Amino acid sequence: MKINEKAGTVQDYADKRTKKKTIKHKKPAAVRFDKDALLLAWGMMVVFVGLGTLIIWATMTVPEGASGSMGYTLAQRLARVLPQSVQAKMAFFMGGLMVAFGVVCFFLGLNKIVQFTIKKYSNNSRS
């Protein structure tokens, strides 16, 4: 008998089954601007464009036949084996890639701004 008291009577169970559920509509979440993503993308843009420009500037302004320091690491030995023109081209190419990645980061930040404005105005038009 105690089990039946806890569970309720048969009539109570039937009433619960036939009771209609009310559907609660959720309010749309407020659109928030992702400031951290924008600052990260544009911060990376500043760093990469700056470093790439510095590498390109240093490559273009170094005098012909300038020798580097006498290094003993493997990377420095390999760099000394390559001709100066190949080194300059590789450095210029790497600097160009860094500048190009900085431009991509700029457009990623701009994309965040555009996505935010689209979501904001599409939510305002529905309300």
Short mmCIF file of C-alpha atoms in Angstrom, two decimals:
data_model
loop_
_atom_site.label_atom_id
_atom_site.label_comp_id
_atom_site.label_asym_id
_atom_site.label_seq_id
_atom_site.Cartn_x
_atom_site.Cartn_y
_atom_site.Cartn_z
CA MET A 1 0.00 0.00 0.00
CA LYS A 2 2.85 2.42 0.65
CA ILE A 3 4.05 2.01 -2.90
CA ASN A 4 0.64 2.98 -4.26
CA GLU A 5 0.52 6.03 -2.01
CA LYS A 6 3.84 7.30 -3.31
CA ALA A 7 3.01 6.67 -6.93
CA GLY A 8 -0.50 8.12 -6.68
CA THR A 9 -3.75 6.62 -7.81
CA VAL A 10 -4.59 5.44 -11.28
CA GLN A 11 -6.80 8.47 -11.82
CA ASP A 12 -3.94 10.86 -11.04
CA TYR A 13 -1.77 9.14 -13.63
CA ALA A 14 -4.48 9.44 -16.29
CA ASP A 15 -4.90 13.14 -15.52
CA LYS A 16 -1.17 13.73 -15.96
CA ARG A 17 -1.13 11.99 -19.33
CA THR A 18 -4.03 13.94 -20.78
CA LYS A 19 -2.82 17.29 -19.49
CA LYS A 20 -1.63 19.42 -22.40
CA LYS A 21 1.89 20.72 -22.35
CA THR A 22 2.40 24.42 -22.78
CA ILE A 23 5.22 25.36 -25.09
CA LYS A 24 7.38 28.19 -23.86
CA HIS A 25 9.09 30.12 -26.58
CA LYS A 26 12.62 31.15 -25.76
CA LYS A 27 13.64 34.71 -26.35
CA PRO A 28 16.42 35.01 -28.89
CA ALA A 29 19.78 35.57 -27.27
CA ALA A 30 21.18 39.04 -27.54
CA VAL A 31 23.80 39.30 -30.22
CA ARG A 32 27.17 40.07 -28.64
CA PHE A 33 30.25 41.33 -30.39
CA ASP A 34 33.29 39.03 -30.18
CA LYS A 35 35.81 41.68 -29.22
CA ASP A 36 38.51 39.15 -28.29
CA ALA A 37 38.52 37.60 -31.75
CA LEU A 38 38.79 41.01 -33.37
CA LEU A 39 41.65 42.09 -31.12
CA LEU A 40 43.46 38.79 -31.67
CA ALA A 41 43.14 38.97 -35.46
CA TRP A 42 44.18 42.60 -35.70
CA GLY A 43 46.95 42.16 -33.15
CA MET A 44 48.38 39.32 -35.20
CA MET A 45 48.01 41.52 -38.27
CA VAL A 46 50.12 44.27 -36.70
CA VAL A 47 52.82 41.81 -35.59
CA PHE A 48 53.07 39.90 -38.86
CA VAL A 49 52.93 42.93 -41.12
CA GLY A 50 55.55 44.63 -38.96
CA LEU A 51 57.89 41.66 -38.92
CA GLY A 52 57.40 40.96 -42.62
CA THR A 53 58.08 44.58 -43.50
CA LEU A 54 61.17 44.57 -41.31
CA ILE A 55 62.49 41.43 -43.00
CA ILE A 56 61.83 42.83 -46.47
CA TRP A 57 63.41 46.18 -45.56
CA ALA A 58 66.48 44.48 -44.09
CA THR A 59 66.83 42.26 -47.14
CA MET A 60 66.59 45.17 -49.56
CA THR A 61 68.95 47.50 -47.69
CA VAL A 62 71.76 45.08 -46.82
CA PRO A 63 74.88 45.88 -48.83
CA GLU A 64 76.17 43.37 -51.37
CA GLY A 65 78.78 40.98 -50.10
CA ALA A 66 78.11 41.69 -46.44
CA SER A 67 79.11 38.74 -44.33
CA GLY A 68 77.24 37.55 -41.29
CA SER A 69 78.71 36.57 -37.97
CA MET A 70 80.83 33.46 -37.69
CA GLY A 71 78.20 31.04 -36.46
CA TYR A 72 78.74 27.48 -35.52
CA THR A 73 75.18 26.18 -35.38
CA LEU A 74 73.86 23.93 -38.11
CA ALA A 75 71.40 26.54 -39.36
CA GLN A 76 74.14 29.16 -39.63
CA ARG A 77 76.44 26.77 -41.48
CA LEU A 78 73.66 25.94 -43.95
CA ALA A 79 72.94 29.63 -44.42
CA ARG A 80 76.59 30.35 -45.21
CA VAL A 81 76.65 27.57 -47.81
CA LEU A 82 73.83 29.16 -49.81
CA PRO A 83 74.74 31.99 -52.16
CA GLN A 84 73.81 35.50 -50.99
CA SER A 85 71.26 35.94 -53.78
CA VAL A 86 69.39 32.77 -52.77
CA GLN A 87 69.39 33.84 -49.14
CA ALA A 88 68.04 37.24 -50.08
CA LYS A 89 65.29 35.72 -52.22
CA MET A 90 64.28 33.31 -49.46
CA ALA A 91 64.21 36.10 -46.87
CA PHE A 92 62.20 38.34 -49.19
CA PHE A 93 59.75 35.49 -49.87
CA MET A 94 59.32 34.77 -46.15
CA GLY A 95 58.78 38.45 -45.42
CA GLY A 96 56.19 38.58 -48.19
CA LEU A 97 54.41 35.58 -46.73
CA MET A 98 54.31 37.24 -43.32
CA VAL A 99 52.84 40.41 -44.81
CA ALA A 100 50.27 38.34 -46.73
CA PHE A 101 49.27 36.52 -43.54
CA GLY A 102 48.88 39.90 -41.85
CA VAL A 103 46.49 40.96 -44.60
CA VAL A 104 44.52 37.73 -44.11
CA CYS A 105 44.30 38.50 -40.38
CA PHE A 106 42.95 41.95 -41.22
CA PHE A 107 40.18 40.42 -43.30
CA LEU A 108 39.40 37.89 -40.55
CA GLY A 109 38.85 40.77 -38.14
CA LEU A 110 36.77 42.60 -40.71
CA ASN A 111 34.74 39.41 -41.19
CA LYS A 112 33.88 39.41 -37.45
CA ILE A 113 32.57 42.96 -37.73
CA VAL A 114 30.46 42.13 -40.80
CA GLN A 115 29.03 38.97 -39.17
CA PHE A 116 28.07 40.94 -36.08
CA THR A 117 26.29 43.66 -38.03
CA ILE A 118 24.41 41.11 -40.14
CA LYS A 119 23.24 39.19 -37.05
CA LYS A 120 22.33 42.38 -35.21
CA TYR A 121 20.21 43.82 -38.00
CA SER A 122 18.58 40.51 -38.86
CA ASN A 123 17.50 40.07 -35.22
CA ASN A 124 16.19 43.64 -35.05
CA SER A 125 14.08 43.14 -38.17
CA ARG A 126 12.41 40.02 -36.68
CA SER A 127 11.46 41.79 -33.45
#
